[in-house]
Each structure stands twice: as structure tokens, then as C-alpha cells.
Coordinates of C-alpha atoms in Angstrom, one line a residue:
X1 CA 50.8 86.5 90.5
X2 CA 54.0 87.2 92.5
X3 CA 56.0 88.8 89.8
X4 CA 56.6 88.8 86.1
X5 CA 60.2 89.6 85.0
X6 CA 60.4 92.6 82.7
X7 CA 62.7 92.8 79.8
X8 CA 66.4 92.9 80.6
X9 CA 67.0 95.6 78.0
X10 CA 68.8 98.6 79.3
X11 CA 66.9 101.8 79.6
X12 CA 68.3 103.4 76.4
X13 CA 67.5 100.3 74.2
X14 CA 64.0 100.1 75.7
X15 CA 63.3 103.8 75.0
X16 CA 64.4 103.3 71.4
X17 CA 62.5 100.0 71.2
X18 CA 65.6 98.2 69.8
X19 CA 67.1 94.9 70.7
X20 CA 69.8 95.0 73.4
X21 CA 72.9 92.7 73.0
X22 CA 73.1 92.7 76.9
X23 CA 76.9 92.9 76.8
X24 CA 77.2 94.6 80.2
X25 CA 78.4 96.8 81.7
X26 CA 77.9 98.7 78.4
X27 CA 75.8 97.3 75.6
X28 CA 76.7 97.7 72.0
X29 CA 73.9 100.3 71.3
X30 CA 75.0 102.5 74.2
X31 CA 78.7 102.2 73.2
X32 CA 78.0 103.3 69.6
X33 CA 75.7 106.1 70.8
X34 CA 78.2 107.3 73.5
X35 CA 75.6 106.8 76.2
X36 CA 76.0 105.7 79.8
X37 CA 74.5 102.3 79.8
X38 CA 72.0 101.6 82.7
X39 CA 72.8 97.9 82.6
X40 CA 70.3 95.1 83.0
X41 CA 66.9 96.2 84.2
X42 CA 66.5 94.1 87.3
X43 CA 62.9 94.9 87.8
X44 CA 59.5 93.1 87.9
X45 CA 55.9 94.0 87.3
X46 CA 53.3 92.7 89.7
X47 CA 49.7 91.7 89.2
X48 CA 47.6 91.9 92.4
X49 CA 43.9 91.4 92.1
X50 CA 44.1 92.1 88.4
X51 CA 46.0 95.4 88.9
X52 CA 49.5 96.0 87.6
X53 CA 52.1 97.7 89.9
X54 CA 55.5 98.3 88.3
X55 CA 58.3 100.9 88.2
X56 CA 58.0 103.7 85.7
X57 CA 60.2 102.9 82.7
X58 CA 62.1 106.2 83.1
X59 CA 63.1 105.6 86.7
X60 CA 66.9 105.3 86.8
X61 CA 67.1 104.8 90.5
X62 CA 64.6 102.0 90.6
X63 CA 62.3 103.9 92.9
X64 CA 58.9 105.5 92.3
X65 CA 58.7 108.8 94.2
X66 CA 55.1 109.8 93.3
X67 CA 51.9 108.2 92.4
X68 CA 51.0 104.8 93.9
X69 CA 53.4 103.6 96.7
X70 CA 55.8 100.8 95.9
X71 CA 53.8 98.5 98.0
X72 CA 50.3 99.4 99.3
X73 CA 49.1 98.3 102.8
X74 CA 46.1 96.5 101.4
X75 CA 48.1 94.1 99.3
X76 CA 48.5 91.6 102.1
X77 CA 51.2 89.2 103.2
X78 CA 51.7 87.8 99.7
X79 CA 52.8 91.2 98.4
X80 CA 56.6 91.1 97.7
X81 CA 58.5 93.2 95.4
X82 CA 62.2 93.3 94.4
X83 CA 63.8 96.2 92.8
X84 CA 67.4 97.5 92.3
X85 CA 67.6 98.5 96.0
X86 CA 66.5 95.3 97.6
X87 CA 63.2 93.9 98.8
X88 CA 60.0 95.8 99.7
X89 CA 57.6 93.5 101.6
X90 CA 54.2 94.6 102.8
X91 CA 51.8 93.2 105.4
X92 CA 48.5 94.6 106.6
X93 CA 50.1 96.9 109.1
X94 CA 53.7 97.6 107.9
X95 CA 56.0 98.1 105.0
X96 CA 59.5 96.7 105.4
X97 CA 62.5 97.9 103.3
X98 CA 65.7 96.1 104.1
X99 CA 64.7 95.6 107.7
X100 CA 63.2 99.1 108.2
X101 CA 59.6 99.2 109.2
X102 CA 57.0 101.9 108.3
X103 CA 53.7 101.7 110.1
X104 CA 50.2 102.5 108.8
X105 CA 47.1 103.0 110.9
X106 CA 44.2 100.6 110.5
X107 CA 42.0 103.4 109.2
X108 CA 44.2 103.6 106.1
X109 CA 44.3 99.9 105.3
X110 CA 41.8 100.1 102.5
X111 CA 43.5 103.0 100.7
X112 CA 47.0 103.3 99.2
X113 CA 48.9 105.6 101.6
X114 CA 51.6 107.9 100.1
X115 CA 55.0 107.5 101.6
X116 CA 56.4 110.3 103.7
X117 CA 59.5 112.2 102.4
X118 CA 61.9 110.4 104.7
X119 CA 60.5 107.0 103.5
X120 CA 60.9 108.0 99.9
X121 CA 64.5 109.1 100.6
X122 CA 65.3 105.8 102.3
X123 CA 63.9 103.8 99.4
X124 CA 65.8 105.8 96.9
X125 CA 69.0 105.6 98.8
X126 CA 68.8 101.8 99.1
X127 CA 68.1 101.6 95.4
X128 CA 71.0 103.8 94.5
X129 CA 73.5 102.0 96.7
X130 CA 72.9 98.8 94.7
X131 CA 72.7 100.5 91.3
X132 CA 76.3 100.6 90.1
X133 CA 78.5 98.1 91.9
X134 CA 82.1 97.7 90.7
X135 CA 82.1 101.0 88.8
X136 CA 83.2 104.6 89.5
X137 CA 79.6 105.4 90.3
X138 CA 79.3 102.9 93.1
X139 CA 78.0 105.1 95.9
X140 CA 79.6 102.9 98.5
X141 CA 82.9 104.5 97.5
X142 CA 81.7 107.7 99.2
X143 CA 81.9 105.9 102.6
X144 CA 81.0 102.9 104.6
X145 CA 78.5 105.0 106.6
X146 CA 76.0 105.3 103.7
X147 CA 74.3 101.9 104.1
X148 CA 73.7 102.8 107.7
X149 CA 71.9 106.1 107.0
X150 CA 68.4 104.6 106.4
X151 CA 68.3 103.7 110.1
X152 CA 69.0 107.4 111.0
X153 CA 66.5 108.8 108.4
X154 CA 63.6 107.1 110.1
X155 CA 63.8 109.7 112.9
X156 CA 63.0 112.4 110.4
X157 CA 66.1 114.5 110.9
X158 CA 65.8 117.1 108.2
X159 CA 69.5 118.1 107.9
X160 CA 70.4 114.6 107.2
X161 CA 67.5 113.9 104.9
X162 CA 68.2 117.1 102.8
X163 CA 71.9 116.2 102.6
X164 CA 71.1 112.7 101.3
X165 CA 68.6 114.1 98.8
X166 CA 71.3 116.5 97.5
X167 CA 73.8 113.6 97.2
X168 CA 71.4 111.4 95.3
X169 CA 70.4 114.2 93.0
X170 CA 74.0 115.1 92.1
X171 CA 75.0 111.4 91.8
X172 CA 72.0 110.7 89.5
X173 CA 72.9 113.7 87.3
X174 CA 76.5 112.7 87.1
X175 CA 75.7 109.1 86.2
X176 CA 73.4 110.3 83.4
X177 CA 76.3 112.1 81.8
X178 CA 74.8 115.5 82.2
X179 CA 77.1 118.6 82.0
X180 CA 79.1 118.9 85.3
X181 CA 77.8 122.4 86.1
X182 CA 74.2 121.0 86.3
X183 CA 75.0 118.2 88.8
X184 CA 74.3 120.2 91.9
X185 CA 70.8 121.5 92.2
X186 CA 71.2 125.0 93.9
X187 CA 67.7 125.0 95.4
X188 CA 68.3 121.6 97.1
X189 CA 71.8 122.7 98.0
X190 CA 70.6 125.9 99.8
X191 CA 67.9 124.0 101.5
X192 CA 70.5 121.5 102.8
X193 CA 72.7 124.4 104.1
X194 CA 69.7 126.0 105.9
X195 CA 68.8 122.7 107.5
X196 CA 72.4 122.1 108.6
X197 CA 72.6 125.6 110.1
X198 CA 69.5 124.8 112.2
X199 CA 71.0 121.5 113.3
X200 CA 74.3 123.1 114.3
X201 CA 72.4 125.4 116.6
X202 CA 70.5 122.6 118.1
X203 CA 71.7 121.9 121.7
X204 CA 70.3 118.3 121.6
X205 CA 73.3 116.0 122.0
X206 CA 71.2 113.0 120.8
X207 CA 71.2 114.6 117.3
X208 CA 75.0 115.1 117.1
X209 CA 75.5 111.9 115.0
X210 CA 72.9 112.9 112.5
X211 CA 74.4 116.4 112.3
X212 CA 77.9 115.0 111.9
X213 CA 76.7 112.7 109.1
X214 CA 75.0 115.6 107.3
X215 CA 78.2 117.7 107.5
X216 CA 80.3 114.8 106.1
X217 CA 77.9 114.3 103.2
X218 CA 77.9 118.0 102.3
X219 CA 81.6 118.2 102.4
X220 CA 81.9 115.2 100.1
X221 CA 79.3 116.5 97.7
X222 CA 81.1 119.8 97.3
X223 CA 84.5 118.1 96.7
X224 CA 83.0 115.6 94.3
X225 CA 80.4 117.6 92.4
X226 CA 81.0 121.3 92.7
X227 CA 84.4 122.4 94.0
X228 CA 83.5 126.0 93.6
X229 CA 81.5 125.5 96.8
X230 CA 84.2 123.3 98.2
X231 CA 86.1 122.9 101.5
X232 CA 88.2 126.1 101.3
X233 CA 85.2 128.4 100.7
X234 CA 82.2 126.7 102.4
X235 CA 84.4 125.1 105.0
X236 CA 82.7 122.3 106.7
X237 CA 86.0 120.9 108.2
X238 CA 85.8 123.4 111.0
X239 CA 82.2 122.4 111.6
X240 CA 83.1 118.7 111.7
X241 CA 85.8 119.3 114.3
X242 CA 83.4 121.4 116.4
X243 CA 80.6 118.8 116.3
X244 CA 82.9 115.9 117.2
X245 CA 84.5 117.9 120.0
X246 CA 81.0 118.8 121.3
X247 CA 80.4 115.1 121.9
X248 CA 83.9 114.7 123.4
X249 CA 86.0 111.6 123.7
X250 CA 83.9 110.2 126.6
X251 CA 80.8 110.1 124.4
X252 CA 80.1 106.5 123.2
X253 CA 80.6 106.3 119.4
X254 CA 78.0 104.2 117.5
X255 CA 79.1 102.5 114.2
X256 CA 77.9 105.2 111.9
X257 CA 79.7 108.0 113.9
X258 CA 82.9 105.9 113.8
X259 CA 82.7 105.6 110.0
X260 CA 81.8 109.3 109.5
X261 CA 84.6 110.5 111.8
X262 CA 87.3 108.6 109.8
X263 CA 85.8 109.4 106.4
X264 CA 86.1 113.1 107.4
X265 CA 89.4 112.9 109.2
X266 CA 91.6 113.7 106.1
X267 CA 89.7 117.0 105.6
X268 CA 89.9 117.8 109.3
X269 CA 93.6 117.2 109.4
X270 CA 94.1 119.4 106.4
X271 CA 92.2 122.2 108.2
X272 CA 94.5 121.8 111.2
X273 CA 97.5 122.2 108.9
X274 CA 96.0 125.3 107.3
X275 CA 95.5 126.8 110.8
X276 CA 99.1 125.8 111.8
X277 CA 98.0 123.7 114.9
X278 CA 98.1 120.2 116.3
X279 CA 95.1 118.0 115.8
X280 CA 92.7 117.7 118.7
X281 CA 92.5 114.0 117.8
X282 CA 96.2 113.4 118.5
X283 CA 95.6 114.1 122.2
X284 CA 96.0 111.0 124.3
X285 CA 92.3 111.0 125.5
X286 CA 91.0 111.1 121.9
X287 CA 93.5 108.5 120.7
X288 CA 92.4 106.1 123.4
X289 CA 88.7 106.8 122.7
X290 CA 89.1 106.2 118.9
X291 CA 91.2 103.1 119.4
X292 CA 88.7 101.7 121.8
X293 CA 85.8 102.4 119.5
X294 CA 87.5 100.7 116.6
X295 CA 88.4 97.6 118.6
X296 CA 84.9 97.4 120.1
X297 CA 83.2 97.6 116.7
X298 CA 82.1 94.8 114.4
X299 CA 83.3 96.4 111.2
X300 CA 85.4 94.6 108.6
X301 CA 89.1 93.9 109.5
X302 CA 90.4 95.9 106.6
X303 CA 88.4 98.9 107.8
X304 CA 89.8 98.4 111.3
X305 CA 93.3 98.5 109.9
X306 CA 92.5 101.6 107.9
X307 CA 91.1 103.4 110.9
X308 CA 94.0 102.4 113.2
X309 CA 96.3 103.9 110.5
X310 CA 94.3 107.2 110.6
X311 CA 94.6 107.3 114.4
X312 CA 98.4 107.2 114.0
X313 CA 98.5 109.9 111.3
X314 CA 96.7 112.4 113.4
X315 CA 100.4 113.3 114.1
X316 CA 100.5 114.8 110.6
X317 CA 99.4 118.5 111.4
X318 CA 101.7 118.6 114.4
X319 CA 104.7 117.5 112.3
X320 CA 103.8 120.0 109.6
X321 CA 103.7 122.7 112.3
X322 CA 107.3 121.8 113.4
X323 CA 108.5 122.0 109.8
X324 CA 106.9 125.5 109.5
X325 CA 108.8 126.6 112.6
X326 CA 112.0 125.3 111.2
X327 CA 111.4 127.2 107.9
X328 CA 111.1 130.4 109.9
X329 CA 114.2 129.6 112.1
X330 CA 116.6 127.1 110.3
X331 CA 119.0 127.1 113.2
X332 CA 116.4 125.7 115.7
X333 CA 118.1 122.4 116.4
X334 CA 115.8 121.5 119.3
X335 CA 112.7 121.7 117.1
X336 CA 114.6 119.7 114.5
X337 CA 115.4 117.0 117.0
X338 CA 111.8 116.8 118.1
X339 CA 110.6 116.6 114.5
X340 CA 113.0 113.8 113.8
X341 CA 112.0 111.9 116.9
X342 CA 108.3 112.1 116.2
X343 CA 108.7 111.4 112.5
X344 CA 110.9 108.4 113.1
X345 CA 108.3 106.9 115.5
X346 CA 105.6 107.3 112.8
X347 CA 107.9 105.9 110.1
X348 CA 108.6 102.8 112.3
X349 CA 104.9 102.2 112.8
X350 CA 104.2 102.5 109.1
X351 CA 107.0 100.1 108.3
X352 CA 105.5 97.6 110.8
X353 CA 102.1 97.9 109.2
X354 CA 103.7 97.3 105.8
X355 CA 105.4 94.2 106.9
X356 CA 102.4 92.8 108.8
X357 CA 99.0 94.0 107.6
X358 CA 99.8 94.8 103.9
X359 CA 102.0 91.7 103.6
X360 CA 99.1 89.6 104.9
X361 CA 96.6 91.2 102.5
X362 CA 99.0 90.5 99.6
X363 CA 99.4 86.9 100.7
X364 CA 95.6 86.4 100.9
X365 CA 95.2 87.8 97.3
X366 CA 93.4 91.0 98.3
X367 CA 96.3 92.9 96.8
X368 CA 97.9 91.5 93.7
X369 CA 100.2 92.5 90.9
X370 CA 98.9 92.2 87.3
X371 CA 100.1 93.2 83.8
X372 CA 99.9 96.9 83.2
X373 CA 98.2 97.2 79.9
X374 CA 97.9 101.0 80.0
X375 CA 101.6 102.0 80.5
X376 CA 103.8 98.9 80.3
X377 CA 106.7 101.0 79.2
X378 CA 106.6 102.9 82.5
X379 CA 105.5 100.2 84.9
X380 CA 105.3 96.6 83.6
X381 CA 103.1 95.7 86.6
X382 CA 100.2 97.4 88.4
X383 CA 98.2 96.7 91.4
X384 CA 94.7 95.2 91.6
X385 CA 92.6 95.2 94.8
X386 CA 89.8 93.0 96.2
X387 CA 87.7 96.1 96.9
X388 CA 87.8 99.9 97.3
X389 CA 88.5 99.7 101.1
X390 CA 91.6 97.6 100.6
X391 CA 92.8 100.0 97.9
X392 CA 92.2 103.0 100.2
X393 CA 94.2 101.3 103.0
X394 CA 97.1 100.6 100.6
X395 CA 97.2 104.1 99.1
X396 CA 96.7 105.9 102.4
X397 CA 99.6 103.9 103.8
X398 CA 101.8 104.8 100.8
X399 CA 100.7 108.5 101.0
X400 CA 101.7 109.0 104.6
X401 CA 104.9 107.0 104.2
X402 CA 106.0 109.5 101.6
X403 CA 104.9 112.5 103.7
X404 CA 106.9 111.1 106.7
X405 CA 110.0 110.8 104.5
X406 CA 109.7 114.6 103.8
X407 CA 109.5 115.3 107.5
X408 CA 112.6 113.3 108.1
X409 CA 114.5 115.1 105.4
X410 CA 113.5 118.5 106.8
X411 CA 114.8 117.6 110.2
X412 CA 118.0 116.1 108.8
X413 CA 118.7 119.3 106.7
X414 CA 118.8 121.3 110.0
X415 CA 120.7 118.7 111.9
X416 CA 123.3 118.4 109.1
X417 CA 122.5 114.7 108.6
X418 CA 122.0 112.9 105.3
X419 CA 120.3 109.5 105.1
X420 CA 120.0 108.3 101.5
X421 CA 117.7 105.5 102.7
X422 CA 115.0 108.1 103.4
X423 CA 114.7 109.2 99.7
X424 CA 114.8 105.6 98.6
X425 CA 111.8 104.9 100.8
X426 CA 110.0 107.9 99.4
X427 CA 110.6 106.6 95.9
X428 CA 109.5 103.1 96.8
X429 CA 106.2 104.2 98.2
X430 CA 105.6 106.7 95.4
X431 CA 105.9 103.9 92.9
X432 CA 103.3 102.0 94.8
X433 CA 100.9 105.0 94.3
X434 CA 101.7 105.1 90.6
X435 CA 101.2 101.4 90.2
X436 CA 97.8 101.7 92.0
X437 CA 96.6 104.4 89.6
X438 CA 95.1 102.2 86.8
X439 CA 92.8 100.5 89.3
X440 CA 91.9 103.7 91.1
X441 CA 91.2 105.4 87.8
X442 CA 88.3 103.0 87.2
X443 CA 86.8 104.2 90.5
X444 CA 86.4 107.8 89.3
X445 CA 84.5 110.1 89.6
X446 CA 83.9 109.1 93.2
X447 CA 87.5 108.2 94.1
X448 CA 89.0 111.7 93.9
X449 CA 90.7 111.5 97.3
X450 CA 93.4 109.5 95.4
X451 CA 94.6 112.9 93.9
X452 CA 96.4 113.7 97.2
X453 CA 98.5 110.6 96.9
X454 CA 99.5 111.6 93.3
X455 CA 100.4 115.1 94.5
X456 CA 102.8 113.9 97.3
X457 CA 104.4 111.2 95.0
X458 CA 105.2 113.8 92.3
X459 CA 108.4 115.0 94.1
X460 CA 109.9 111.5 94.0
X461 CA 109.6 111.0 90.2
X462 CA 112.0 111.4 87.3
X463 CA 110.9 113.5 84.3
X464 CA 108.8 110.7 82.7
X465 CA 107.2 109.8 86.1
X466 CA 106.3 113.4 86.8
X467 CA 104.7 113.7 83.4
X468 CA 102.7 110.6 84.3
X469 CA 101.6 112.2 87.6
X470 CA 100.4 115.5 85.9
X471 CA 98.5 113.6 83.2
X472 CA 96.9 111.3 85.9
X473 CA 95.9 114.3 88.1
X474 CA 94.3 116.1 85.1
X475 CA 92.5 112.9 84.1
X476 CA 91.1 112.2 87.6
X477 CA 89.9 115.8 88.1
X478 CA 88.5 116.1 84.6
X479 CA 84.9 115.3 85.8
X480 CA 84.9 117.9 88.6
X481 CA 83.3 121.3 88.2
X482 CA 85.4 123.3 88.2
X483 CA 88.7 121.5 88.4
X484 CA 89.9 122.5 92.0
X485 CA 93.3 123.7 91.0
X486 CA 92.4 125.1 87.6
X487 CA 95.2 123.3 85.9
X488 CA 97.7 120.8 87.3
X489 CA 101.2 121.8 86.5
X490 CA 104.5 121.4 88.4
X491 CA 104.1 124.7 90.2
X492 CA 100.6 123.9 91.6
X493 CA 101.5 120.4 92.5
X494 CA 104.7 121.3 94.4
X495 CA 102.9 124.2 96.1
X496 CA 100.2 121.8 97.5
X497 CA 102.8 119.1 98.5
X498 CA 105.0 121.6 100.2
X499 CA 102.2 123.5 102.0
X500 CA 100.6 120.4 103.4
X501 CA 104.0 119.3 104.8
X502 CA 104.8 122.7 106.3
X503 CA 107.3 123.8 103.7
X504 CA 105.3 126.6 102.2
X505 CA 102.8 129.0 103.8
X506 CA 99.1 129.2 102.9
X507 CA 98.0 132.5 101.4
X508 CA 94.3 133.5 101.4
X509 CA 93.8 134.1 97.7
X510 CA 92.5 132.4 94.6
X511 CA 95.3 133.9 92.4
X512 CA 97.4 131.0 91.1
X513 CA 100.4 133.5 90.7
X514 CA 101.4 132.8 94.3
X515 CA 102.0 129.1 93.4
X516 CA 103.7 129.9 90.1
X517 CA 106.0 132.2 91.9
X518 CA 106.7 129.6 94.6
X519 CA 105.8 131.9 97.5
X520 CA 102.8 130.0 98.9
X521 CA 99.7 127.9 98.3
X522 CA 96.2 129.1 97.7
X523 CA 93.8 128.7 100.6

């Protein structure tokens, strides 16, 4: 028998042996009990030669990691199994998972062969990627590189394998609604760090992409699931820069390396700002290499637009450095003129993207305005997006448009110029960020990068809009352990917005007093 569908009841209802009303995404029983509903159980049991082969009822990820393999080599060509993560097909010599082949020797054909650890990780990752679509636990929000990782894990790279295991463990614990301080398993975390250290010391250039991917995953895990171990204390941004530079701009960039580079770029640019330097990636040879890799790739058009935007905003650290120089010497008109010239060039490019790319997405229906049911008194309309990548492009564009306005205002203050249109533009793009918040809120806890946009938009708001920003920041960070700022208040928001635009220095301390006193930003 090929497959007998199991009950569609969610895991909680099946465990309690009660009827499930199947009102997904959260059934009535789970809603009343305050549980995270697993949704429909898209699983099957199989009967092969009189023997049952099915997933354990307690498996949330849809993958068995011990006991009988998901598909045994002796099953034959007829053996086919579908679970949450896709299809597992077996033939007498191979097991195939989503196009990935795992060989078995002929001597083992008569006995079920246990999967190797990389194979188990691949199967679990594939299952998790399809486990929560359209919710804030959709793993694809973490990055477009995740679906490409199974191809890399086949090589048995331990740094990448351990990083993926850590991510899946933290994600599973978060999705189950466990206390946030338990999300990150310290034993798995320390093992991942040790493997990463070994990989960083490996001179093999062929492994650079795997090491880069492992670094990116660890950085994202820390920011998402345990900020106490986050980017300012266990700083992977410097490692990311070093690994990418080790390959150099002349190194061909495969698709997964392209995704990982741009998924990590925001944190790398932040590190450059903290160090007060230009970004290496703003150099002409790197810009040409990145632009060429984007154009030569087969990725989605919206991702190409997003990555091209990021290439342009590699100017951000350099502009912040010029502002820092002006703060130290307010009479330096030459630096102010350079700042205004470079900021104006970036502002013109952003305006062109707004009038062409974003306008085209709006015309196609990928970006729409709908009724704001959450805060109609503040914004009658809010934005809705076709997918997370479109939302990320829209919000990143608004974020850097606001930042560019701040650079122009700093230059104008030294040059004794005043252009009221600059502040109007800052307000316009800040409102876009606020109107995107209801949609982005539904993408938490994984969409925490949106907090940067809220921070930079705060300065443009009136009293009511600023209160909205503070409440939104607290809400989006409520799931993180611990909240990275401690508490979002006006002083901490302004300290971060000013420091990352060069208007305040970074001070190596965790004492929030420096921000409350307005003398610097914690680093």
C-alpha cells in the first residue's frame, strides 16, 4: 500500500485525543488552551510487506532522527513517502530527498541502514523549511540561502552542519513556546563555535563558502534567539568581513555565497561604522564584482533589486565617518562639501529606485495599501506585501532614504544651508516604515531586522508617532532573550540612530547611562 493518510488533527488535539475543528492556522482547542497550534498533520503511514513505517506522533519537525530510517534501501522502487519537508524516494541503491542522493552499498541492501548525521540534518532542515509558511516562524525569513544549504551539507562540513543543528534546535524551541532563555542549547552552541574556529583556521579556499554560511547562521541565531551572545560581544561581523575578503573580489561567487553575503551585509556595515572606517565593499573592484554576480545569477528579480540596493548603500559607513569628522571639527567645510556631494548622489539613486522599481511593484500588486485595523486613528491605511522579500526591499529602501536625509542635514548645517525638502523626505519615508509595521509585526520573531527601520524613523515623528515607534520596538523585541537594548526609550533610540549615522561616538560599555546622558552609544 503506497500510503494511508493519517488524521489531520493537530499534535495537541491528537495528544489529548480530542476532536480538532481544523480552523487553521490555530484550531479552537489550541486557542482556548493558549498553545501554539502545529496545524494540519500532513503525514502518512506506510505499509510495506505488512510492516508499518510512520513518523512518531511527537515529531514536530516531521522527521525521525533515530530508529528506523525514513526510507530503507530494501523497500524498492515503489517506496515513496511524503512528509512536511517534501518527498523521500528510495530505490535499491539510493535514497533521494528533494533531489539529493544518498548512496548505500550493495552489502547493506538487506538491512535498514541508519542515516549519517549530515543526512539527518538535511532531512530535518527540509522539513522545517516547509513547516510554518506565512507565519513569523517561517524559516525562509532568515534568508534565501537556507534552501540551498542541503547541497552543501552533503560534503560533511562540520562547522556548517553544527550551525544548522543549532538553528533548528533554537527555532523548534521558539516555535513550541518554551521560555526564551531555553531556546539556545549551550552544548550545541559551544560545539558550533568550536567547529567554526577550526573552519576559520582552515586554509582550504574551497571551504570558504561553507565557513561563510556557518558564520552568517551563527550571527543570525545570536541576534534572534540569545542577544546576550550577540554581535557586539561574540562579534561575527569581523569574521564575515575577513572570510569574504579572503576569497577576494576575483573569486567566482556561487548563488549561496551571493545570498549569504547580502544577508550579512547589514551587520558588516554596522561593524565598519563602529570602527569608523569605509566599507571594503564600497571599493570599485568589489562593487563591480558584486554587481556582476547579481546580474549573472538566476535569483528572483525582487532579490536582484534588493541586492543592487545594498551595493549602493555600502556608502553608508563612509558617510557616517564624514559626519563623525564634522562633529569633531564643525568648521571643516571641505569635508561637509564632500559629504553633501556623496549623500546627494545616493539620494538621487534612491529616488530613481522609488520611481521605477517600487512603483512597478506597486503597479503589479506586490505592494498594496489596505485598511489599517490596528491603528486607524494614526494611519488609516497600511501596507501589505506579496512576500517577505518584497517587504524587505521596501523597508530597506525607506530606511536608507531616511539615513541619507540625516547625512544631508549634517552637511547643510556646516555649509549654512537649509533645505526644508530634506526633512519632508525624511518624514515621507518614515511614514512608509510605520505603515509597513502591521505586516512586518506578523513576521516576528524572525523579522527582527525591521527594528533598525523603526529606530531611524523615530526622529521624524511627532509625539504620538514617537510613542507608536517605542511601543512597536518593545513589541518586536519582546520575544528576544534578553531584549538587546534593555528597554526602548527615547534616549536609547536616539543614541542608536545618532551613533549609526556618525552623530554620536560608540563607547565600549554596557552601562545604559551613557545613552541616557546623551554622550554616546553602547558598543
